[in-house]
Amino acid sequence: MIANSYNTMPPTELEAFSATIIKRVENNPIYSPIKEAALVDLVPAHNAFSTAKLDYDTNRGTDRGALRESCRLALVKQLFLTSVIVLAFAKTDTDILNASGYVLRKTTRPKNSAKKEPVFVTVPTNFTVANVENKPGFLNLTWLGVKGARNYGIFKRLKGTPVWMNGIQTSNKSIELSGFEPDSVWEFCICTYGPGELKSEQSSAFGILVK
């Protein structure tokens, strides 16, 4: 089975990976018999994601983040469907398969093991940040749990600064943070860490005026 690690690729890596698949299938004569079927939906999905990603990187905002995520999921779906076409064409010839940019998934789990690990983890939903009553400079962060989550990573930055500070990891679904100057505005985002090296994208930024 073809590895589908592109499910968890960061946006820039996903964009580059899909561009590689398109270029290799488009330009390699070996794929001429399936080129049209493989690329008819993948190319527009790649272009839509690239446009949405550029718009988000340039302007940010919750709506733009939601559009980028929608386009990302559509691109991941098309990458999977294209992989099915390529794998069926390559059959057991790994050289033909590798020429496309896809690779076979390595299986190390015991054959008799019935346990299935999640292929990817999602961004936590209902992420909120609120001031803690009667505790100046304290903030309470909450979110809904994600199936398969090992930990959750919290990232923060003072509004107006471009770089997210390395965050705290917790296995809980809420956390209380302190040390913020009253009347300062901070932004927070969250991601999910799954088994092994699986990691979701970061959520859209949540801004709050500290009291």
Coordinates of N, CA and C in Angstrom, one line a residue, residues 107-116:
T107 N 5.6 -1.7 6.7 CA 4.8 -2.3 7.7 C 5.7 -3.0 8.7
T108 N 5.7 -2.5 10.0 CA 6.5 -3.1 11.0 C 5.7 -3.8 12.1
R109 N 4.4 -3.5 12.1 CA 3.5 -4.1 13.1 C 3.3 -5.6 12.9
P110 N 3.3 -6.4 14.0 CA 3.1 -7.8 13.9 C 1.8 -8.2 13.1
K111 N 1.9 -9.2 12.3 CA 0.8 -9.6 11.4 C -0.4 -9.9 12.2
N112 N -0.3 -10.5 13.3 CA -1.5 -10.9 14.1 C -2.0 -9.8 15.0
S113 N -1.4 -8.6 15.0 CA -1.9 -7.6 15.8 C -3.2 -7.0 15.2
A114 N -4.2 -6.9 16.1 CA -5.5 -6.4 15.6 C -5.6 -4.9 15.9
K115 N -4.7 -4.3 16.6 CA -4.7 -2.9 16.9 C -4.4 -2.0 15.7
K116 N -5.1 -1.0 15.4 CA -4.9 -0.1 14.3 C -4.6 1.3 14.8

